[in-house]
XYZ file of C-alpha atoms in Angstrom:
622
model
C -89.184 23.639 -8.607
C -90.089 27.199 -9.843
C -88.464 27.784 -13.583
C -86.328 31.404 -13.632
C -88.481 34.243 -14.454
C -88.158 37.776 -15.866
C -85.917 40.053 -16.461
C -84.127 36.423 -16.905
C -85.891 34.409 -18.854
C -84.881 30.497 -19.444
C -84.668 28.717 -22.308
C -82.866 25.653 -23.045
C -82.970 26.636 -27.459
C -81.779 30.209 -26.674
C -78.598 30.979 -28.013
C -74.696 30.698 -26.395
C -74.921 34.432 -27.434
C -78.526 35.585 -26.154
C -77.403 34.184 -22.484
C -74.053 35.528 -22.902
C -75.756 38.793 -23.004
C -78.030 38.331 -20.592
C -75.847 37.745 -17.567
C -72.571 39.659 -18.354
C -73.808 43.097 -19.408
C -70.541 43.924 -18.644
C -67.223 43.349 -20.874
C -64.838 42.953 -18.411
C -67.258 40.157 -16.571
C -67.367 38.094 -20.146
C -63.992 39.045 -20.858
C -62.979 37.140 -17.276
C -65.729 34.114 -18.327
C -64.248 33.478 -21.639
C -60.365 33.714 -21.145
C -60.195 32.547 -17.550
C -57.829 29.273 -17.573
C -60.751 27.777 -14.649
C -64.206 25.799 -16.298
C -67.226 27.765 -15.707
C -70.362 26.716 -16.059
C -73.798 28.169 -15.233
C -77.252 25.923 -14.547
C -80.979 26.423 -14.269
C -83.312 25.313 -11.360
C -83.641 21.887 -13.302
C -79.903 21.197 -13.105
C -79.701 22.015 -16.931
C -76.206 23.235 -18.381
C -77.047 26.357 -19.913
C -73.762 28.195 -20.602
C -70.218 27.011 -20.021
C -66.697 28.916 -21.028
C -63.988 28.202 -23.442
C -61.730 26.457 -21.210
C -64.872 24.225 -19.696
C -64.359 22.867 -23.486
C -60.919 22.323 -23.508
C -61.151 20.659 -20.034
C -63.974 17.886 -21.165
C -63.611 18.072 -24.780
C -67.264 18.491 -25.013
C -68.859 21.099 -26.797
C -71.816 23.215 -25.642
C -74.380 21.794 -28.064
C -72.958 18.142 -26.263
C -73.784 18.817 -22.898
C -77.007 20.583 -24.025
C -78.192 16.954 -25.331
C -76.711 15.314 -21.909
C -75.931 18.009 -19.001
C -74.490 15.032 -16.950
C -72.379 13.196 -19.500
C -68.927 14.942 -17.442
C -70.109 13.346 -14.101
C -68.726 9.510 -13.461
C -72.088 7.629 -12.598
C -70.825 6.924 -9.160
C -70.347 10.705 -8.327
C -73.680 11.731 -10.068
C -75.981 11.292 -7.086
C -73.449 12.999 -4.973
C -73.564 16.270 -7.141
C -76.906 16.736 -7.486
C -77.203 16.943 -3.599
C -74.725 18.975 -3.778
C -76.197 21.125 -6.379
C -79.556 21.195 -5.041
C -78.366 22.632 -1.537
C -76.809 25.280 -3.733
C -79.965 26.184 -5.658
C -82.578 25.273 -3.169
C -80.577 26.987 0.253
C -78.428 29.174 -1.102
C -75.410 26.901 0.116
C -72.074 28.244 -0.727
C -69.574 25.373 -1.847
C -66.191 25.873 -1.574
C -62.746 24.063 -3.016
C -64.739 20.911 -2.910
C -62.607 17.698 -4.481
C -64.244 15.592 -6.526
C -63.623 13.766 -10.038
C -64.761 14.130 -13.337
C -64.339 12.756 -16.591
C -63.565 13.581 -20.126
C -64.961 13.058 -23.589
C -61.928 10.076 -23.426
C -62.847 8.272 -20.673
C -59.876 9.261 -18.549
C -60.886 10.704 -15.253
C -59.649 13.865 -13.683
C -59.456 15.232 -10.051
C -61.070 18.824 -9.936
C -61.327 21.209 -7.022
C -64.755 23.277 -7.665
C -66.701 25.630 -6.347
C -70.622 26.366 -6.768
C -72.818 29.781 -6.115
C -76.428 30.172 -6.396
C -77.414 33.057 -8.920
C -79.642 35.367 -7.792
C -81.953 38.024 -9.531
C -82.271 41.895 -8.245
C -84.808 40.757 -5.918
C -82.736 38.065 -4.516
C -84.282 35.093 -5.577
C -82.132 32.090 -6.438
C -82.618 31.575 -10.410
C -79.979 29.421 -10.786
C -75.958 28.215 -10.149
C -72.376 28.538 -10.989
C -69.604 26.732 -10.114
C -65.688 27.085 -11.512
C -63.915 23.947 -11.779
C -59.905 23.403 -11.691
C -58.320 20.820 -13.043
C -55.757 19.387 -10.178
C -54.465 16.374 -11.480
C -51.407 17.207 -11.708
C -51.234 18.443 -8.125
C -52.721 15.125 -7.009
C -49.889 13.477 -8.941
C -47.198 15.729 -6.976
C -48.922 15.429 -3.473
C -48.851 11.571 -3.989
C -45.388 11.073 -5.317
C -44.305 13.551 -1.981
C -46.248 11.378 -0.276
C -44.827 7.960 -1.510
C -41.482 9.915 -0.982
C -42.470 10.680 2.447
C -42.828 7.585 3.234
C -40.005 6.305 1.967
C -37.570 8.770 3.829
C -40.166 7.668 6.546
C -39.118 4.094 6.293
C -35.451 4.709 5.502
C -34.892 6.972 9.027
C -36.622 4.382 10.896
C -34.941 1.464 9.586
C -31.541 3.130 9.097
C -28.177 2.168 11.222
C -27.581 5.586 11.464
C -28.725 7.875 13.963
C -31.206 10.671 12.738
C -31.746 13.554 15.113
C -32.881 16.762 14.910
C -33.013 19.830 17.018
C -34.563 22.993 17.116
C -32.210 26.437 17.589
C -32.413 26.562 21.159
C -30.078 22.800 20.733
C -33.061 20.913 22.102
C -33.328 17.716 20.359
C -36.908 16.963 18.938
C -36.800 13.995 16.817
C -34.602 10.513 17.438
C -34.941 7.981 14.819
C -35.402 4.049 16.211
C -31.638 3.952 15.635
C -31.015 5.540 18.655
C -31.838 2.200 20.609
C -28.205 1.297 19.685
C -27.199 3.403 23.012
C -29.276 1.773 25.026
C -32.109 4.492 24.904
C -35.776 5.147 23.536
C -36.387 8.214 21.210
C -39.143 9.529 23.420
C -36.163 9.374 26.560
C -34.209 11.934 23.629
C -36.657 14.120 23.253
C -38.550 14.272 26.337
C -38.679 18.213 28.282
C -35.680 16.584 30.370
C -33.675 16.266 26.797
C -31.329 13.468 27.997
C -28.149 14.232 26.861
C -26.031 11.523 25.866
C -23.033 13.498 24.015
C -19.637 12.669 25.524
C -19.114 15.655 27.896
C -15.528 16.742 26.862
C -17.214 17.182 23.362
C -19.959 19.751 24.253
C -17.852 22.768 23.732
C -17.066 21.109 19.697
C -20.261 20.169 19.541
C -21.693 23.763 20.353
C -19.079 25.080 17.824
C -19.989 23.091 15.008
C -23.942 24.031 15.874
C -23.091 27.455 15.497
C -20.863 26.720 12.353
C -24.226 25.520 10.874
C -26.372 28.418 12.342
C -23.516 30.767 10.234
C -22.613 29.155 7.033
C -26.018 27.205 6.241
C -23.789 24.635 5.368
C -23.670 20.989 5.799
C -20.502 20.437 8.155
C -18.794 16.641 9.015
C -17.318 16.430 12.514
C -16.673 13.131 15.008
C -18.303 12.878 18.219
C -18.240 10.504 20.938
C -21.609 9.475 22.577
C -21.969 7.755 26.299
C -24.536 4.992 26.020
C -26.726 3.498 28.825
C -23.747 1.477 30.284
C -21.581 4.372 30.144
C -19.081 3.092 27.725
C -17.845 5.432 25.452
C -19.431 5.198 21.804
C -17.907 7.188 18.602
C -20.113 8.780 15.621
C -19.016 10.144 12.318
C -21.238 13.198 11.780
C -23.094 14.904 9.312
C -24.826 18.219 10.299
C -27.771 19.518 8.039
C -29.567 22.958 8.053
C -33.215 22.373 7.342
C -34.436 25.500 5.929
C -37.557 27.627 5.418
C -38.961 28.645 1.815
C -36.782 31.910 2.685
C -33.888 30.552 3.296
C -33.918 31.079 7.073
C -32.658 28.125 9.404
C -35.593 26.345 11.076
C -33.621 23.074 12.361
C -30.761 21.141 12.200
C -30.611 17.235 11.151
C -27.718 15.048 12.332
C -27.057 11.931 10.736
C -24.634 10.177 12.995
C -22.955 6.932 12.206
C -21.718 4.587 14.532
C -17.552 4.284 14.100
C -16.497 2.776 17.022
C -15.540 -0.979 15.739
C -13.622 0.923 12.659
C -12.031 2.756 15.671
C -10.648 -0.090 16.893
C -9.915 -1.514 13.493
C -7.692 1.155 12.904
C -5.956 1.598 16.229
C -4.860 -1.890 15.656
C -4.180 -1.407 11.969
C -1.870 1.405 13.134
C -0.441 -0.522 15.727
C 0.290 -3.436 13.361
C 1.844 -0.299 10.689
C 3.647 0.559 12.970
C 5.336 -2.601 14.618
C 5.864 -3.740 10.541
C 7.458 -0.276 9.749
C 9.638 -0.762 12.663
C 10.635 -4.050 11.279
C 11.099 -3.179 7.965
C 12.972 -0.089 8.502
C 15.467 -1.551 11.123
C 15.939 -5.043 9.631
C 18.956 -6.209 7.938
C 16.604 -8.239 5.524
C 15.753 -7.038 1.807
C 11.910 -6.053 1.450
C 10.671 -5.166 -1.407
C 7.198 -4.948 -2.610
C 6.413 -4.470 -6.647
C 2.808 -4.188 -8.211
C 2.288 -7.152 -11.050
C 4.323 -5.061 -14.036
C 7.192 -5.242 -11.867
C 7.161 -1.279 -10.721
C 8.233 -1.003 -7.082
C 6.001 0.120 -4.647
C 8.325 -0.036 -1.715
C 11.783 -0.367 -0.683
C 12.915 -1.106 3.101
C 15.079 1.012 3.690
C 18.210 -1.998 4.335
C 18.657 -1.402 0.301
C 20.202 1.395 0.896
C 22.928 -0.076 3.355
C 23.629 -3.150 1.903
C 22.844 -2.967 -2.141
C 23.703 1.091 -2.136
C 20.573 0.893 -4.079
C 18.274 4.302 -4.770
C 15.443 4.400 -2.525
C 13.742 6.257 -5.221
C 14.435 3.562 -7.572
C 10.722 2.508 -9.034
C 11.500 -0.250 -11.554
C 12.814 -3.921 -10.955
C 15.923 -4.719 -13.087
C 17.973 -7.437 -13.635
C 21.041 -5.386 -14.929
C 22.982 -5.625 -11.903
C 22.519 -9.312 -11.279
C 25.691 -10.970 -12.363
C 25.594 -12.668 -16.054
C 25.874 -16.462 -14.817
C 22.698 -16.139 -12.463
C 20.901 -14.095 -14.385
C 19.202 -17.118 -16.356
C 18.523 -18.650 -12.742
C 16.798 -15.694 -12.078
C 14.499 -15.506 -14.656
C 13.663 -18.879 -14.414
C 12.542 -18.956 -11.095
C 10.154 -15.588 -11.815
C 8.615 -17.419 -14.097
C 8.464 -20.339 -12.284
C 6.771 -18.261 -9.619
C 4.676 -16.688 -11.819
C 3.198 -20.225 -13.037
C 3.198 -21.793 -9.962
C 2.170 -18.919 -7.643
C 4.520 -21.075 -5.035
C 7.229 -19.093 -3.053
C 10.711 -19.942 -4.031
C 14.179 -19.511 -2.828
C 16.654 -18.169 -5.460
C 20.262 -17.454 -4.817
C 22.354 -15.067 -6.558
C 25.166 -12.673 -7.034
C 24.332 -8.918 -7.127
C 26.615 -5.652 -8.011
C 26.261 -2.849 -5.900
C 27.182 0.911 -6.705
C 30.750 0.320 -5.866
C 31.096 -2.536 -7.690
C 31.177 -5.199 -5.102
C 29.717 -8.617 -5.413
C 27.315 -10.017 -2.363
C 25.855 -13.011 -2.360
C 21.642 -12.270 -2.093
C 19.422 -15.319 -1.041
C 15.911 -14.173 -2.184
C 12.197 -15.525 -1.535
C 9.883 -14.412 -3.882
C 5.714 -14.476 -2.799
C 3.176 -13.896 -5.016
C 0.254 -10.960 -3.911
C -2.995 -12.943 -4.324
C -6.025 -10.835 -5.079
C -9.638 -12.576 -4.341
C -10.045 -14.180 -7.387
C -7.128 -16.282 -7.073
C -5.024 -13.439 -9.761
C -1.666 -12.145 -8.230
C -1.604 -8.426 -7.871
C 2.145 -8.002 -7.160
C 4.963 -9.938 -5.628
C 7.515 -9.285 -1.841
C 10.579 -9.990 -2.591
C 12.624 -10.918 0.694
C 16.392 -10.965 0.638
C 19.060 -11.600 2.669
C 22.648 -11.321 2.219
C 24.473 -13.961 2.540
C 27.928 -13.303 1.915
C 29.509 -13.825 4.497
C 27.972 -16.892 5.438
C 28.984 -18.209 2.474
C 32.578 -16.958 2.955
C 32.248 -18.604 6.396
C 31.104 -21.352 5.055
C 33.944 -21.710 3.062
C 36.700 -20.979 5.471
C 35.149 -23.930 7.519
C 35.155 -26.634 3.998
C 38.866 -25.528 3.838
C 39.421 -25.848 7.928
C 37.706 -29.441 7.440
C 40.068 -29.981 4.479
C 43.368 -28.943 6.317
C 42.349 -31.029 9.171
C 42.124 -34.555 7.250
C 45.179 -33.317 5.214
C 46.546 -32.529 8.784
C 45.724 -36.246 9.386
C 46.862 -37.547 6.327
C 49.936 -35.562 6.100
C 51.284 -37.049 9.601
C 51.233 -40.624 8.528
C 52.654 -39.398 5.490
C 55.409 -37.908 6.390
C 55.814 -40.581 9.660
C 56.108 -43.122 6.918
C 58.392 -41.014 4.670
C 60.931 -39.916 7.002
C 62.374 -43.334 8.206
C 63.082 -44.525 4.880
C 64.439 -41.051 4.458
C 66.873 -41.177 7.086
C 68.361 -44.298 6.333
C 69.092 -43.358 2.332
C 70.408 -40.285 3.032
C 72.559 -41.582 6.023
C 74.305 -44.504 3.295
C 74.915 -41.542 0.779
C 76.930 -39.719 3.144
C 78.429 -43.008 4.114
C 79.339 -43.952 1.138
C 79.716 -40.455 -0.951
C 84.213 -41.041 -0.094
C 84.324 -44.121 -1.525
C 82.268 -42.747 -4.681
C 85.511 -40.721 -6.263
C 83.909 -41.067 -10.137
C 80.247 -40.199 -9.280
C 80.181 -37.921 -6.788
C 78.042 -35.687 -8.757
C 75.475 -38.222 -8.632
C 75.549 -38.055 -4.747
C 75.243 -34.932 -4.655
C 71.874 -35.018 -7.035
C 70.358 -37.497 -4.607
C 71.146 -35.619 -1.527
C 69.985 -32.660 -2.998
C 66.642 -34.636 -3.984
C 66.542 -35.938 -0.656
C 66.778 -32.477 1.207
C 63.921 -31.327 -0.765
C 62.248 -34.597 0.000
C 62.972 -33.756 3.493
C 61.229 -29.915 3.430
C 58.362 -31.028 1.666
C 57.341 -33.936 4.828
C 58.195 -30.946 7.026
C 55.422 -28.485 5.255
C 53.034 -31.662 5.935
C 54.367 -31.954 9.233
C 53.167 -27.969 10.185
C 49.779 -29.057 8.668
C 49.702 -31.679 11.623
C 51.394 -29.854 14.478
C 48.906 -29.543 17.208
C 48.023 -25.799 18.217
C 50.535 -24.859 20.511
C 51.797 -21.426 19.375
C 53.246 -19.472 21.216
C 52.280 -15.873 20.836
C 54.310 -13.299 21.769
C 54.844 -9.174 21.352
C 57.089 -8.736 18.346
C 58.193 -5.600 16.063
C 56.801 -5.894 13.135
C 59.147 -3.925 10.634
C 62.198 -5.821 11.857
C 60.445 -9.092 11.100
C 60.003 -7.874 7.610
C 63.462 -6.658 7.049
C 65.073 -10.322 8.432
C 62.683 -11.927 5.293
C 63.542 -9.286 2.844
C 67.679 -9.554 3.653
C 67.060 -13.719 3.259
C 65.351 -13.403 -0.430
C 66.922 -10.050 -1.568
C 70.115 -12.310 -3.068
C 67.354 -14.058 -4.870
C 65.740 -10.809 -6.253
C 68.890 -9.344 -7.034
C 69.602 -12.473 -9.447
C 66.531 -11.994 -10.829
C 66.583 -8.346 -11.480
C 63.970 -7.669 -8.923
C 63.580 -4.252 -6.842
C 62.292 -4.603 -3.285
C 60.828 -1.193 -2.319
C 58.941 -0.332 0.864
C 56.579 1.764 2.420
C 56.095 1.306 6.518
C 53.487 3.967 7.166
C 53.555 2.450 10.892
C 55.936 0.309 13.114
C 53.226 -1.523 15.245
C 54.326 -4.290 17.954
C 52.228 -7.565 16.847
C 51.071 -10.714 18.815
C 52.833 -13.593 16.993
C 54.814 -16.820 16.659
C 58.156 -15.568 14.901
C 59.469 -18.072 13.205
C 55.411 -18.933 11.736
C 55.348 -15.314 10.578
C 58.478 -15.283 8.819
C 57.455 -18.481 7.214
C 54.271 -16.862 6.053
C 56.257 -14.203 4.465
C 58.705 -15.950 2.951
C 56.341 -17.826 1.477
C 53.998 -14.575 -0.258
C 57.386 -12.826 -1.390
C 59.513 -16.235 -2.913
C 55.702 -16.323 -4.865
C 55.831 -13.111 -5.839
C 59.487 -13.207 -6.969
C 58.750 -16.454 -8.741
C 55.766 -14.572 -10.717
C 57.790 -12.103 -12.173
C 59.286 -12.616 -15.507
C 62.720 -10.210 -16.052
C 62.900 -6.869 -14.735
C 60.250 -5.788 -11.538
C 59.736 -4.885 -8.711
C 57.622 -5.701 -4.715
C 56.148 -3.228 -2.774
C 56.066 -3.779 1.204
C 53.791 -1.496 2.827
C 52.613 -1.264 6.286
C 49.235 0.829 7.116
C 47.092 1.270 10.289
C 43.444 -0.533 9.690
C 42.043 0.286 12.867
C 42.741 0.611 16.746
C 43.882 -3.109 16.597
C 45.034 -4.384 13.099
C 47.566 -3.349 10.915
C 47.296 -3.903 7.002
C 50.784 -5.360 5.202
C 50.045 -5.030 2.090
C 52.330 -7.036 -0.978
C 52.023 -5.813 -4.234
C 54.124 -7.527 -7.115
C 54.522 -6.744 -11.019
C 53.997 -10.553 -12.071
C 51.900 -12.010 -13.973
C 48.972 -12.034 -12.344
C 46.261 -14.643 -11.921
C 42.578 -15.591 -13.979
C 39.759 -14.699 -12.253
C 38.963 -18.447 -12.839
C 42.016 -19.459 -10.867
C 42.167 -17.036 -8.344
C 39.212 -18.932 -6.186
C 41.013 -22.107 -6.196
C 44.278 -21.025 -4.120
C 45.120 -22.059 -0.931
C 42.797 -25.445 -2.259
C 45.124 -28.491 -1.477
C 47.671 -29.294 -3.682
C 46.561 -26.737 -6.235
C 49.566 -24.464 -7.735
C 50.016 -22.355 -10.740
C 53.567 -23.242 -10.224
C 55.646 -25.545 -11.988
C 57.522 -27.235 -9.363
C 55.343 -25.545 -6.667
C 53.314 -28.119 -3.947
C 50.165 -26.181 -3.282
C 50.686 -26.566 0.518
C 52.735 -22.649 0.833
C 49.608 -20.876 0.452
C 47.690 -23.554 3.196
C 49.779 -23.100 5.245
C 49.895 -19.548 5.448
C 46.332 -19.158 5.462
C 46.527 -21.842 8.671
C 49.190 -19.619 10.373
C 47.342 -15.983 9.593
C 43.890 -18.392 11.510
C 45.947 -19.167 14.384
C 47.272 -15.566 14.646
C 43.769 -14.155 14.695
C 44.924 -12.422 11.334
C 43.955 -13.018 7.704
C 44.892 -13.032 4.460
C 43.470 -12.499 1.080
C 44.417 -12.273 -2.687
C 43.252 -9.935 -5.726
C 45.150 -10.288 -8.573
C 44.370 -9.839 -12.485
C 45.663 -11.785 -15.120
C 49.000 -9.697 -17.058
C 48.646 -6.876 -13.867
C 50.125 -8.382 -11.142
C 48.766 -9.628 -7.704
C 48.269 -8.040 -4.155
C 48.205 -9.930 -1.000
C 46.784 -8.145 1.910
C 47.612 -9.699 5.601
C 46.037 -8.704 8.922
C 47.297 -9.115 12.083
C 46.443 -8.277 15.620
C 48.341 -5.112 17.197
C 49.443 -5.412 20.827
C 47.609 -2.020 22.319
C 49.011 0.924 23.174
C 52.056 -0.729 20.937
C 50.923 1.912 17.419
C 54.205 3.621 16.116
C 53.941 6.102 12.914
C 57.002 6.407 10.729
């Protein structure tokens, strides 16, 4: 191969500075060979390395005088044979090579990817006398394009493998990509985005699915809608929906990606969660029963709203308290929370409770523990019931089973009684003219006997069989008959009798019972009082068919302790007294379809309210 010849002439000892003069004459030229950022370097017919730039330095890390000694040293071995065929086309044809990729290597070791491109040089008469090539260092570009590429595939494999349904569709709302997902409705993605673009949107969502299209097209915003799909069965599918813009390096909408996820189970989940809300709310909300629902510190989280009716409690109440549990069960209480609380085990607990008007009910209460996965309890329901009046029925019927073996009892009794009776009290009178000295003995026993003789009677009501006879009867004149019988009584005793007959009702009743009954209230009340005081008769309308007679005395009153106890057999707080008066009233007011009850405190007196049944159309005011 012919060496370069004048006005150029080659030599591999000339200086950096003699070549550098040589071939750029001109100062912009060297200024642009020194500074540029690009390795330059020029050869000679032989392939030798004859001048390279600053930055061909910086990219090998050899210097000029290195690659004078060993032109090739930059060149991997395996890419050496390449580039001088590559090089030789260049010097021997004149071959232009452009953004060619290759490697190279450093002074290091480490390799590089370049891009480079090689010229011939040519002298004024055209001959080739050499050639140049500019190398770029695009590592770093190689780096990017791989990681995008890696990513790529990635997003690649994610789409395809993905649940959710990928599609995307150009702005005329022709869909050009379906990801494998869309095989869940029963079609391929080439039947999606074939010319005949199958449409498999629910038809009454079009017109929302156009909108939120053009929502995109307007706001280049991702927007979330629901859609329903029709699948190859025609069966109604819905999708939770994410719209994407996909846009250009201006900004400018090119597509639109929908991610579209397949809802239709949760759907139904919900429906029938709702369903189930809603058949619990109704039962909470309209039951008589107690719910309440507290996280693990005892804060409520929900109250039925049956508080409100039957505890008067605030529905806006948010802590559990034991204040208004009554002071006896309030150890009980606590002892079965923390027996629930060790035991996780539901438990019945029952209990008295004050409500806002301070009245005691009777609560019945099931606490369950709110298990969380682990086995831990995340709260408690509390379920209560009251139970009040069951229990108060529940009594009535231990006292109606008392009063009927007393009824029993009571008839032998006073069968057994009453013919020995007869007898002594017939020889008393027999012989009472003959007994001139000791009459006043007589008449002690026959005044024993008499009372004898009332007492079997009160046993003998208790085992009369129930054959009343009820009939219409005035109700004030009934009262007045009692009153004139035990006003002599008051009067000895200092006693007012004062009345107040709001109404003059006609009642259903047994006279001679009902006088009993109230003979037997006011002789107590009269008996209770100690010196100067006075009993209140009063009359009121209840409702459409009771009327209220309310006693009211100035005695002594009664313990709270006692108070339960009356009408209990045998039990009086009276000296002389049976315990069978108050029975047998309470017997009557059952048979009369009436009632009676007693509140009294200790030093304040007592009131006795009695109902009875009003004959209709029979109501009178005063």
């Amino acid at each position: 191969m012919n060496k370069l010849k004048t006005p150029f002439l080659w030599k591999k000892k000339r200086s950096k500075k003699e070549i550098t003069q040589v071939l750029f004459p001109d100062q912009i030229l060297k200024a642009f060979f020194h500074f540029t950022t690009d390795a330059i370097s020029i050869s000679d017919l032989d392939n030798n390395i004859v001048l390279v730039n600053h930055a061909f330095e910086q990219y090998y890390g050899w210097s000029i005088e290195e690659i004078y000694a060993s032109p090739l040293c930059f060149i991997p071995d395996e890419y050496k044979s390449e580039t001088k065929q590559l090089f030789d086309a260049v010097r021997s044809m004149g071959v232009l090579l452009t953004n060619y990729e290759t490697i190279r290597q450093r002074k290091d070791g480490t390799k590089m990817d370049v891009i480079l491109s090689a010229a011939p040089i040519k002298d004024e008469t055209g001959k080739i006398i050499g050639a140049s090539c500019i190398t770029r260092d695009i590592s770093d570009r190689k780096k990017i394009e791989e990681a995008l590429r890696q990513t790529e595939t990635k997003y690649r494999l994610l789409i395809d493998h993905t649940q959710d349904i990928v599609t995307i569709y150009d702005l005329s709302m022709r869909c050009i990509y379906a990801s494998p997902s869309i095989e869940q409705l029963g079609f391929v993605p080439a039947e999606v985005t074939s010319p005949n673009n199958l449409q498999f949107t629910h038809p009454e969502d079009i017109p929302m699915f156009q909108d939120k299209f053009q929502e995109i097209m307007a706001t280049k915003q991702p927007v979330h809608f629901e859609t329903r799909s029709i699948d190859r069965n025609g069966n109604e599918v819905s999708f939770e929906t994410r719209g994407i813009p996909i846009l250009s390096a201006v900004g400018d909408i090119q597509n639109i990606m929908l991610v579209s996820r397949n809802v239709t189970e949760r759907k139904y989940s919900e429906a029938a969660l709702f369903k189930s809300e809603k058949t619990n709310k109704i039962i909470s909300e309209y039951t008589d029963d107690l719910i309440l629902i507290t996280d693990k510190n005892g804060d409520i989280l929900y109250l039925s709203p049956s508080h409100s009716r039957v505890m008067e409690t605030n529905e806006n109440s948010r802590q559990l308290t034991f204040a208004d549990i009554h002071p006896e069960d309030r150890q009980t209480v606590i002892d079965h929370f923390h027996h629930l609380l060790a035991t996780q085990e539901p438990k019945i607990c029952e209990f008295r409770f004050q409500t806002k008007s301070n009245k005691w009910i009777i609560l019945e209460s099931k606490g369950t523990p709110i298990l969380t996965k682990t086995g831990d309890y995340d709260g408690f329901i509390i379920v209560s019931r009251d139970i009040t009046e069951r229990r108060h029925n529940e009594e009535l019927l231990r006292k109606a089973e008392k009063l009927s073996v007393i009824g029993e009892l009571a008839a032998g009794i006073a069968h057994e009684i009453r013919n020995p009776l007869t007898s002594l009290k017939g020889f008393i009178q027999f012989l009472y003219p003959s007994m001139n000295d000791n009459q006043q003995y007589a008449d002690i026993m026959l005044s024993e006997l008499d009372r004898i003789n009332f007492i079997v009677s009160e046993l003998l009501v208790l085992a009369k069989p129930h054959s009343t006879q009820i009939k219409p009867l005035p109700l004030i004149p009934l009262l007045e008959n009692v009153l004139t019988l035990l006003r002599s009584e008051a009067n000895l005793k200092n006693i007012d009798f004062r009345t107040a007959y709001a109404y003059h009702p006609i009642i259903a009743g047994e006279e001679n019972q009902l006088k009993q009954v109230f003979i037997n209230i006011i002789k107590n009340a009269i008996e209770a009082i100690d010196g100067h005081g006075e009993v209140l008769i009063a009359t009121t309308l209840k409702d459409n068919h009771q009327v209220l007679i309310t006693l009211t005395d100035t005695g002594c009153g009664i313990s709270e302790e006692m108070i339960h106890k009356l009408g209990a057999p045998f039990f009086t707080t009276k000296e002389n007294g049976t315990g069978l008066g108050l029975m047998i009233s309470s017997k009557i007011m059952k048979d009369h379809n009436g009632s009676l009850e007693i509140k009294s405190r200790e030093h304040e007196g007592t009131v006795v309210e009695i109902t009875l049944p009003i004959v209709q159309d029979q109501i009178g005011s005063s």
